[in-house]
Amino acid sequence: MTDDRPLIARLNWYWLFQLAGWLFLPVLLIAMTPGDAHTSRMLAIAFWGMAAGLLISDTWHRLLKRQIQNGVRVSWKAMMAAILVLGTIHTAVQTVGYLVIKPFGEVHGVAWVPGALMFWWGVYLVWNTFYMAVQSLRRANRLEQEALRLEISAKDAELRALQAQVNPHFFFNSMNSVRALVYEDRDSAALMIDQLASVMRYALQSGQHDTVPLAAEIEAVQAYLAIEKIRFEERMRVSVEIDLGLEQVRIPPMALQTLVENAVKYGVEASPTGSEIRIRAQRMDDGRIHIEIANLGAILPFANSTKVGLVNTRKRLALALGSNASLDLTENSGWVRATMTLPEAA
Amino acid sequence: MRAILIDDERLARAELRRLLAAHPEVEIVGEAANAADGIQQIAALKPDLVFLDVQMPGGSGFDMLAALDEAPEVIFTTAFDQYALQAFEVNALDYLQKPIQAARMAAALQRCALRHGRALAYAAAGVPAVAPMAARKLFIKDGERCWFVGLQDVRLFESDGNYTRVYFDKHKPLMLRSLNQLEERLDPQRFFRASRRHIVNLDYVDQVTPNDAGGLDLLLRDDLEVEVSRRRAAQFKSLASL
C-alpha cells in the first residue's frame, strides 16, 4: 500500500515536537551556565533530564490516548492533578540523577526542593497545554472532514437521482404517440414500445456506474431518437458519425443523452420546420476526443433549463473524468453545437 | 360544436380525432401544426372549441391565445407541463393529459358544452344581434401568468400606453392591446367608452353623479371610480335611458 499523502501529513509530528521540546531543556541549561562549568557531568545530567522527560511524557501520552480513544473526556481537574503528579515524579527522577551524576558536586539540604518542583510542574503544564491544544485542533479538523464527506455523499446521491430521471414530457408524449400508432400501424407500435423500454431501462440502470462505454450510450440515444422520429416525422433528421476505435471511450452515463434531448427540445420541438440532429465523435490530432451534438437554432438567452442541464452535465464530466474533460456550447451560422472534450483515452 | 385541433405532432392529432369519433356532437373543421397556422385557422373558421397543445413550435399555446382578439372555448392538451399549467388562474381552465383517457375527454367536453351553452344563453338575454360576439372570452397573458375571463366579468378597461389594464374579480393584469383595438371588438351596448382612458362595463355601474367639469362621475361596484368626459356624457345618458 502506498501512502501518497504529502510529506507534511506523513511526518510523525508527535515525535518531532517531543524531541524538539525536550531538547530545548538541555540547550537552555547549557546556555544558562557559565562556559567554565560545561563539564561532561553537566551534559550528562542535562540529557538525563531530557530522557526522563521523554519517557514520562510518552507514558502519559499513551495513557491519555487510550482514555481519549475510549471516549473518556479528560477534565481540567484531572489534568491539573496529572501535572502535579508528573512534575513530582520528574523531580524525583532528576534528584536521583543529581545524586548519582553529581554535576555540580554533592547535593546539600532540601532548600532546592520547592524550586525544582515548581520548575517541573511548569514544564508539564506547558507540555499538557500544548498537547490538549493540538488534540482539540485535530478534533475540529476531523469534524470538518466528516462534514465534508457527508456533503459529498449527499451530492453523490443527488447526482444519481438526477441521472435516473427520465424526462416525463418525453415519456408521456411517447405514450400518446404509441397509443395512436396502435390503431394505425401495429408493427410500428410494437417496435416503438421496444425502443421506449430500452430508453427507460438504460436511464434507470446506467446511473449505477460512474462511466459507460460510448457505444452503450449511443445505442440508448439511437433508440431515443427513433422514438422522437416517430413523433416528429419529417421535422427531424438524424446523422450519427462515430470514428472507428471510439466505441469504448468512457463517458458519464446519460451525458450524451441529456445533450441530445436538449438538441431535440430546442432544435426540433420548438421549431415548425424542425432540424437535423448531428452526432459526431472524433479523435483530434492532439489525441483528445470531441463528441459534438449539433442542431439548427440559436442559443436562447432566457432558456434557463438548458443551463441546468449543461451545468449538471459539466459537473458530472468533471467528477467522472477530472478537470481535463469539458463541455462547451457554441452557436455558429445557425447551428448550436454542444461539444464534449474528453482527455486522451488511456 | 365546431372544433379545431392544434398540435405539432401528426400522431397526437390522429389520436384526438380517434377519441372525438365517439362524440358526434363535435365536428372537426380544421387542424393546425403550429401557432401561426393555428391563429389563421381560428380567424378563418371561427370554431366554438379548440384543442390546443401547450408546447408548440414557434410559441406556446398560451402565446398563441394571447395573440387572438377573442378566445374560443379551449381544452388544453399536455404531456407533462406542470409548470406551464401552474401559471394559470385555474378556474376557467380545462386540460387533458396525454395519453388522453376517453372518460376524461367525455367529462371535459361536457363541462365545455355547459359553459358554452350558458354563455350563449347569457348573451341571448342581452341583445340577440351581438350574441355570438358577446359569448366570447378574453385570454390574457401578463408575464408568466394567464387568465381566461368572460367579457361579462370585466368591469373596466383602462388604457396604459400600448397596453390595457383589465379589471375583473380581484385581478387587474395588463394585456398587449390598445384601448382602441379593444373597443372595435366590444359590444357597444354593454361596453361604454367613457373617455380616452376608459371603457366601462355598464352592468357594473352603481352610481352616476354629475361633476364640476360638466361630465359625469361613475362609481362602479368594488369602488372603482371613472370619469365620463363632457363630450361623451350625452351619449351615456342616451344609452342609460334604454
XYZ file of C-alpha atoms in Angstrom:
588
model
C 0.000 0.000 0.000
C 1.481 3.322 -0.984
C 0.932 6.470 1.003
C 0.505 9.323 -1.430
C -0.288 11.952 1.176
C 2.007 14.998 1.077
C 5.208 14.889 3.168
C 3.792 17.303 5.723
C 0.970 14.869 6.500
C 3.214 11.809 6.609
C 5.661 13.201 9.194
C 5.266 11.960 12.737
C 4.572 15.314 14.299
C 4.203 13.882 17.794
C 7.821 12.717 17.969
C 9.118 15.796 16.198
C 7.529 18.035 18.796
C 8.556 15.702 21.627
C 12.234 15.760 20.610
C 12.255 19.466 19.854
C 10.551 20.301 23.146
C 12.700 18.138 25.385
C 15.902 19.089 23.537
C 15.094 22.676 24.450
C 15.760 21.905 28.154
C 19.436 20.790 27.873
C 20.045 23.626 25.405
C 18.589 26.052 27.940
C 20.685 24.577 30.738
C 23.892 24.806 28.697
C 23.091 28.350 27.650
C 22.407 29.440 31.230
C 25.523 28.024 32.879
C 28.815 29.854 32.542
C 31.272 28.428 29.993
C 33.768 27.054 32.552
C 31.046 24.897 34.152
C 30.481 22.925 30.920
C 31.620 19.560 32.107
C 30.732 16.122 30.811
C 28.809 15.617 34.078
C 26.686 18.638 33.406
C 25.877 17.426 29.909
C 25.044 14.028 31.364
C 22.501 15.462 33.811
C 21.025 17.606 31.035
C 20.406 14.601 28.812
C 19.282 12.541 31.823
C 16.537 15.117 32.303
C 15.659 15.016 28.649
C 15.449 11.206 28.566
C 13.334 11.212 31.750
C 11.033 13.817 30.201
C 10.594 11.806 27.005
C 9.897 8.625 28.926
C 7.467 10.131 31.441
C 5.584 12.289 28.929
C 5.342 9.445 26.396
C 3.961 7.086 29.030
C 1.446 9.783 29.971
C 0.680 10.309 26.268
C -0.091 6.592 25.814
C -2.350 6.650 28.876
C -4.146 9.776 27.651
C -4.514 8.386 24.136
C -6.167 5.237 25.462
C -8.561 7.390 27.513
C -9.418 9.555 24.517
C -9.899 6.530 22.261
C -12.261 5.043 24.832
C -14.241 8.241 24.584
C -13.405 9.414 28.103
C -13.194 13.167 28.308
C -10.259 14.248 30.464
C -11.403 17.038 32.772
C -9.285 20.067 33.603
C -9.181 18.993 37.266
C -7.776 15.554 36.327
C -5.341 17.349 34.068
C -4.070 19.593 36.870
C -3.699 16.605 39.199
C -1.787 14.740 36.496
C 0.511 17.734 36.008
C 1.309 17.758 39.755
C 1.997 14.012 39.773
C 4.097 14.086 36.589
C 6.114 17.061 37.809
C 6.747 15.361 41.158
C 7.861 12.113 39.505
C 10.215 14.002 37.230
C 11.635 15.953 40.200
C 12.303 12.635 41.952
C 13.997 11.151 38.901
C 16.024 14.308 38.470
C 17.059 14.165 42.167
C 18.287 10.603 41.632
C 20.239 11.872 38.638
C 21.850 14.639 40.697
C 22.740 12.134 43.498
C 24.351 9.734 41.025
C 25.969 12.051 38.458
C 26.804 14.885 40.855
C 27.187 17.518 38.078
C 27.692 20.404 40.492
C 29.214 18.453 43.402
C 27.306 16.927 46.343
C 23.649 17.709 46.921
C 23.126 19.729 50.118
C 19.968 20.189 52.208
C 16.372 20.494 50.881
C 16.181 24.201 50.085
C 16.258 23.478 46.318
C 13.178 21.152 46.509
C 10.350 23.745 46.132
C 12.160 25.460 43.269
C 12.741 22.178 41.444
C 9.118 21.103 41.962
C 7.800 24.432 40.678
C 10.078 24.176 37.611
C 8.965 20.670 36.593
C 5.302 21.370 37.300
C 5.686 24.331 34.995
C 7.304 22.162 32.314
C 4.454 19.626 32.438
C 1.860 22.395 32.461
C 3.322 23.659 29.186
C 3.536 20.136 27.747
C -0.082 19.287 28.601
C -1.456 22.604 27.441
C 0.299 22.182 24.120
C -0.842 18.558 23.856
C -4.507 19.394 24.523
C -4.423 22.326 22.112
C -3.170 20.057 19.331
C -5.773 17.451 20.262
C -8.688 19.873 20.043
C -7.347 21.302 16.776
C -7.242 17.797 15.326
C -10.743 17.074 16.579
C -12.044 20.221 14.874
C -10.311 19.171 11.647
C -11.767 15.695 11.846
C -15.270 17.066 12.364
C -14.844 19.362 9.396
C -13.635 16.486 7.239
C -16.567 14.392 8.368
C -18.967 17.176 7.426
C -17.319 17.492 4.012
C -17.509 13.742 3.447
C -21.206 13.771 4.321
C -21.780 16.663 1.959
C -20.011 14.826 -0.844
C -22.031 11.659 -0.343
C -25.241 13.699 -0.283
C -24.213 15.343 -3.564
C -23.395 11.932 -4.963
C -26.851 10.621 -4.088
C -28.392 13.714 -5.628
C -26.395 13.170 -8.801
C -27.538 9.567 -9.077
C -31.114 10.663 -8.590
C -30.630 13.191 -11.378
C -29.191 10.540 -13.663
C -32.064 8.189 -13.056
C -34.574 10.835 -14.012
C -36.497 10.120 -17.166
C -37.779 13.191 -18.929
C -41.516 12.966 -18.169
C -42.505 15.258 -21.031
C -40.841 12.860 -23.459
C -42.270 9.807 -21.743
C -45.926 10.875 -21.785
C -45.745 12.270 -25.301
C -44.299 8.945 -26.445
C -47.084 7.056 -24.705
C -49.581 9.225 -26.532
C -47.899 8.584 -29.892
C -47.722 4.862 -29.313
C -51.412 4.862 -28.436
C -52.214 6.492 -31.777
C -49.858 4.129 -33.574
C -51.599 1.056 -32.155
C -54.587 1.825 -34.396
C -52.532 2.981 -37.347
C -49.615 0.573 -37.656
C -49.366 -2.241 -35.148
C -45.849 -3.325 -36.078
C -44.514 0.200 -35.694
C -46.323 0.472 -32.372
C -44.694 -2.733 -31.127
C -41.262 -1.535 -32.243
C -41.802 1.806 -30.533
C -42.680 0.069 -27.270
C -39.429 -1.930 -27.514
C -37.457 1.244 -28.041
C -39.220 3.011 -25.218
C -38.353 0.067 -22.958
C -34.649 0.275 -23.940
C -34.541 4.005 -23.256
C -36.228 3.599 -19.879
C -34.059 0.655 -18.854
C -30.868 2.452 -19.810
C -31.945 5.634 -18.000
C -32.767 3.712 -14.844
C -29.754 1.352 -14.811
C -26.834 3.292 -16.219
C -26.803 5.585 -13.164
C -25.191 2.776 -11.162
C -21.897 3.299 -12.988
C -19.590 6.280 -12.919
C -18.827 5.918 -16.603
C -20.135 3.822 -19.512
C -18.649 2.974 -22.916
C -19.684 5.418 -25.643
C -21.157 2.511 -27.657
C -23.669 1.707 -24.879
C -24.771 5.312 -24.596
C -25.041 5.672 -28.376
C -27.283 2.608 -28.503
C -29.686 4.193 -25.990
C -29.514 7.528 -27.815
C -30.376 5.780 -31.106
C -33.441 4.189 -29.501
C -34.434 7.582 -28.105
C -34.008 9.258 -31.483
C -36.009 6.514 -33.197
C -38.930 7.320 -30.885
C -38.629 11.053 -31.455
C -38.517 10.341 -35.199
C -41.904 8.669 -34.919
C -43.244 11.706 -33.034
C -41.742 14.428 -35.204
C -41.647 12.560 -38.520
C -40.041 14.625 -41.276
C -39.320 17.507 -38.892
C -36.388 15.541 -37.522
C -33.387 14.200 -39.409
C -30.603 12.281 -37.692
C -26.984 11.656 -38.572
C -24.571 9.782 -36.331
C -20.853 9.507 -37.087
C -18.576 7.727 -34.645
C -14.898 7.397 -35.626
C -13.525 3.870 -35.533
C -11.946 2.869 -32.253
C -14.000 5.259 -30.113
C -16.672 2.742 -29.116
C -15.017 2.011 -25.794
C -14.296 5.611 -24.790
C -15.815 6.158 -21.343
C -18.295 8.931 -20.669
C -20.574 9.644 -17.686
C -23.901 7.857 -18.213
C -26.717 9.976 -19.677
C -24.280 12.785 -20.555
C -24.717 12.386 -24.311
C -28.408 11.576 -23.861
C -29.002 14.831 -21.950
C -27.330 16.863 -24.691
C -29.247 15.074 -27.450
C -32.533 15.655 -25.580
C -31.668 19.340 -25.400
C -30.885 19.403 -29.113
C -34.274 17.823 -29.884
C -36.083 20.145 -27.479
C -34.632 23.342 -28.900
C -33.898 22.266 -32.470
C -36.945 20.180 -33.356
C -39.707 20.608 -30.800
C -39.506 24.389 -30.728
C -39.265 24.848 -34.492
C -42.057 24.362 -37.035
C -39.550 23.311 -39.697
C -37.513 21.124 -37.374
C -33.839 20.347 -37.593
C -31.223 17.775 -38.330
C -29.615 16.302 -35.210
C -25.941 15.630 -35.876
C -23.915 13.491 -33.523
C -20.220 13.193 -34.249
C -17.424 11.621 -32.235
C -13.873 12.069 -33.440
C -10.293 11.817 -32.198
C -8.476 15.117 -32.599
C -4.823 15.483 -33.643
C -3.754 16.082 -30.059
C -5.300 12.764 -29.032
C -8.266 14.292 -27.249
C -11.755 13.194 -28.182
C -14.526 15.505 -29.314
C -18.159 14.453 -29.111
C -20.319 17.028 -30.815
C -24.110 17.323 -30.834
C -25.486 19.914 -33.240
C -28.935 21.236 -34.061
C -30.298 24.121 -36.124
C -31.277 27.084 -33.993
C -29.948 29.748 -31.671
C -28.882 29.823 -28.047
C -31.828 31.377 -26.262
C -30.839 33.958 -23.688
C -33.683 33.053 -21.347
C -33.673 29.271 -21.675
C -32.884 28.515 -18.041
C -33.471 24.802 -18.355
C -30.596 24.356 -20.814
C -28.319 25.971 -18.302
C -29.345 23.488 -15.613
C -28.785 20.543 -17.959
C -25.457 21.934 -19.110
C -24.249 22.741 -15.608
C -25.174 19.253 -14.392
C -23.521 17.532 -17.331
C -20.419 19.663 -16.866
C -20.261 18.736 -13.163
C -20.648 15.067 -13.933
C -17.939 15.201 -16.593
C -15.554 16.787 -14.091
C -16.460 14.293 -11.352
C -16.091 11.242 -13.579
C -13.161 12.229 -15.794
C -11.315 15.020 -13.992
C -10.795 18.641 -14.911
C -9.385 17.821 -18.353
C -12.862 16.974 -19.600
C -15.002 19.919 -20.663
C -18.275 20.877 -22.273
C -18.892 23.943 -24.407
C -21.981 25.340 -26.047
C -21.452 27.471 -29.138
C -23.597 28.989 -31.854
C -22.280 29.363 -35.375
C -24.067 30.132 -38.673
C -27.438 28.908 -37.475
C -26.172 25.782 -35.710
C -25.986 25.257 -31.977
C -23.187 22.871 -31.027
C -22.595 21.202 -27.690
C -19.051 19.815 -27.649
C -17.772 17.401 -25.024
C -13.983 17.244 -24.930
C -12.530 14.182 -23.238
C -8.886 13.703 -22.268
C -6.894 11.214 -24.284
C -8.090 7.703 -23.511
C -5.566 5.612 -21.620
C -69.704 22.271 -31.610
C -67.208 23.059 -34.339
C -63.692 22.241 -33.252
C -60.104 22.749 -34.416
C -57.178 20.546 -33.379
C -53.828 22.266 -32.846
C -50.824 20.065 -32.122
C -47.447 19.848 -33.817
C -47.439 16.042 -33.850
C -49.482 14.316 -36.521
C -49.959 11.241 -34.336
C -51.251 13.362 -31.457
C -53.848 14.907 -33.804
C -54.772 11.455 -35.105
C -55.282 10.304 -31.545
C -57.566 13.279 -30.815
C -59.561 12.589 -33.974
C -59.996 8.963 -32.936
C -61.122 9.935 -29.433
C -63.548 12.530 -30.785
C -65.131 9.978 -33.129
C -67.111 8.839 -30.084
C -68.594 12.329 -29.759
C -70.681 13.095 -32.842
C -71.736 16.468 -31.380
C -68.163 17.657 -32.028
C -67.387 18.399 -35.649
C -63.694 18.742 -36.507
C -63.445 21.568 -39.014
C -59.692 22.051 -39.122
C -56.207 21.063 -37.967
C -53.059 23.092 -37.410
C -49.480 22.065 -36.676
C -48.093 25.291 -35.241
C -49.078 28.553 -33.582
C -49.084 30.718 -36.720
C -51.194 28.207 -38.635
C -53.486 27.938 -35.600
C -54.140 31.680 -35.491
C -55.058 31.671 -39.188
C -57.391 28.695 -38.876
C -59.189 30.194 -35.881
C -59.622 33.514 -37.679
C -60.909 31.811 -40.833
C -63.097 29.085 -39.357
C -64.314 30.762 -36.111
C -64.599 27.473 -34.228
C -66.512 27.058 -30.948
C -63.814 24.898 -29.455
C -60.071 24.499 -29.835
C -57.961 21.571 -28.673
C -54.611 23.175 -28.009
C -51.211 21.667 -27.219
C -49.424 23.703 -24.549
C -45.936 23.155 -26.019
C -45.774 24.174 -29.624
C -43.058 25.152 -32.044
C -42.881 28.897 -32.621
C -44.525 29.935 -29.351
C -46.533 28.146 -26.675
C -50.290 27.594 -26.817
C -50.620 30.437 -24.300
C -48.742 32.859 -26.530
C -50.955 31.812 -29.424
C -54.140 32.527 -27.459
C -52.814 35.864 -26.247
C -52.359 36.876 -29.870
C -56.064 36.265 -30.611
C -58.582 39.089 -30.431
C -61.054 36.866 -28.704
C -60.648 33.339 -27.460
C -62.989 30.449 -28.260
C -63.552 27.648 -25.752
C -60.202 25.926 -25.261
C -59.273 22.489 -23.991
C -55.532 22.264 -23.466
C -53.745 19.009 -24.153
C -50.438 18.431 -22.417
C -47.952 15.648 -21.813
C -46.276 16.985 -18.692
C -46.132 20.753 -18.422
C -46.913 21.201 -14.747
C -45.066 24.499 -14.526
C -46.846 25.950 -17.522
C -50.228 24.980 -16.093
C -49.359 26.452 -12.701
C -49.080 29.829 -14.401
C -52.780 29.638 -14.918
C -55.552 31.013 -12.775
C -57.218 27.620 -12.835
C -60.923 28.368 -12.585
C -61.646 28.532 -16.299
C -59.058 26.061 -17.450
C -59.745 22.684 -18.938
C -56.860 20.432 -19.759
C -56.332 16.825 -20.737
C -53.170 14.896 -20.016
C -51.649 12.773 -22.747
C -52.202 9.939 -23.299
C -55.795 11.124 -23.102
C -58.312 8.812 -21.462
C -61.730 8.517 -23.087
C -63.581 9.196 -19.809
C -61.621 12.400 -19.189
C -62.326 13.544 -22.720
C -66.056 12.976 -22.216
C -66.037 14.929 -18.936
C -64.112 17.837 -20.435
C -66.486 18.028 -23.413
C -69.471 18.022 -21.062
C -68.091 20.896 -18.984
C -67.240 22.753 -22.127
C -70.714 22.328 -23.652
C -72.236 23.544 -20.390
C -70.064 26.660 -20.318
C -70.653 27.296 -23.978
C -74.433 26.893 -23.610
C -74.546 29.157 -20.566
C -72.537 31.863 -22.295
C -74.792 31.682 -25.328
C -77.880 31.938 -23.113
C -76.342 34.856 -21.248
C -75.660 36.636 -24.493
C -79.118 35.845 -25.814
C -80.622 37.540 -22.748
C -78.830 40.714 -23.860
C -79.050 41.841 -27.441
C -79.510 38.888 -29.806
C -77.716 40.582 -32.713
C -74.360 40.545 -30.938
C -74.838 37.249 -29.128
C -72.059 35.230 -30.785
C -69.562 38.007 -30.121
C -70.597 38.508 -26.511
C -70.238 34.801 -25.794
C -66.521 35.108 -26.423
C -63.875 35.213 -23.796
C -60.686 37.122 -23.382
C -57.378 35.362 -22.921
C -54.842 37.480 -21.047
C -51.191 36.658 -20.577
C -49.340 39.055 -18.315
C -45.763 37.932 -17.830
C -45.838 34.366 -16.578
C -49.493 34.411 -15.511
C -52.530 33.689 -17.624
C -56.265 34.267 -17.280
C -59.340 33.239 -19.177
C -62.046 35.758 -18.500
C -65.594 36.021 -19.786
C -66.333 39.526 -21.058
C -69.340 39.678 -18.740
C -66.908 39.547 -15.792
C -64.811 42.529 -16.897
C -65.712 45.763 -15.069
C -63.299 48.156 -16.660
C -60.636 48.545 -19.341
C -58.053 51.212 -18.614
C -55.577 52.488 -21.179
C -51.898 52.266 -20.189
C -49.716 53.251 -23.144
C -49.777 50.475 -25.717
C -51.284 48.215 -23.091
C -54.681 47.979 -21.486
C -55.297 47.132 -17.839
C -58.245 44.775 -17.441
C -60.205 44.857 -14.155
C -62.063 41.675 -13.183
C -62.572 39.798 -9.913
C -59.562 40.723 -7.790
C -57.216 40.922 -10.757
C -56.044 43.724 -12.990
C -53.492 42.325 -15.441
C -52.115 44.180 -18.454
C -52.781 42.941 -21.962
C -50.917 43.943 -25.086
C -53.797 45.701 -26.869
C -54.599 49.359 -27.231
C -57.950 50.561 -25.922
C -58.968 51.469 -29.493
C -58.238 47.931 -30.729
C -60.365 46.527 -27.940
C -63.215 48.981 -28.487
C -63.709 47.736 -32.046
C -64.272 44.231 -30.725
C -66.572 45.010 -27.817
C -70.358 45.132 -27.763
C -71.125 48.902 -27.704
C -74.417 48.244 -25.926
C -72.621 46.933 -22.883
C -69.152 48.458 -23.043
C -69.148 52.223 -22.992
C -66.185 54.381 -23.965
C -66.272 56.829 -21.062
C -63.136 58.771 -22.015
C -59.826 58.468 -23.824
C -58.588 56.297 -20.993
C -61.564 54.120 -20.028
C -64.101 51.614 -21.293
C -66.720 50.705 -18.684
C -68.950 47.655 -18.447
C -72.367 49.293 -17.892
C -73.598 46.275 -15.915
C -71.218 47.283 -13.133
C -72.184 50.955 -12.799
C -73.655 51.596 -9.330
C -73.911 55.386 -9.111
C -73.851 58.290 -11.539
C -73.182 61.852 -10.333
C -72.647 64.991 -12.415
C -69.255 66.660 -11.795
C -67.987 70.250 -11.963
C -66.387 69.788 -15.377
C -69.781 69.134 -16.937
C -69.129 65.396 -17.238
C -70.206 62.514 -15.045
C -68.569 60.515 -12.268
C -69.357 56.799 -12.407
C -68.960 54.689 -9.292
C -68.512 51.021 -10.198
C -69.047 48.085 -7.941
C -65.934 47.485 -5.798
C -65.348 51.240 -5.531
C -63.742 51.900 -8.876
C -64.332 55.500 -9.957
C -64.390 56.549 -13.589
C -64.932 59.976 -15.070
C -67.076 60.421 -18.200
C -65.910 63.350 -20.307
C -68.409 66.067 -21.129
C -68.363 65.111 -24.792
C -69.449 61.563 -24.009
C -71.837 62.335 -21.161
C -74.772 62.889 -23.522
C -74.063 59.603 -25.219
C -74.023 57.899 -21.829
C -77.406 59.372 -20.895
C -78.988 58.154 -24.114
C -77.542 54.657 -23.550
C -78.642 54.592 -19.913
C -82.193 55.595 -20.827
C -82.544 52.457 -22.963
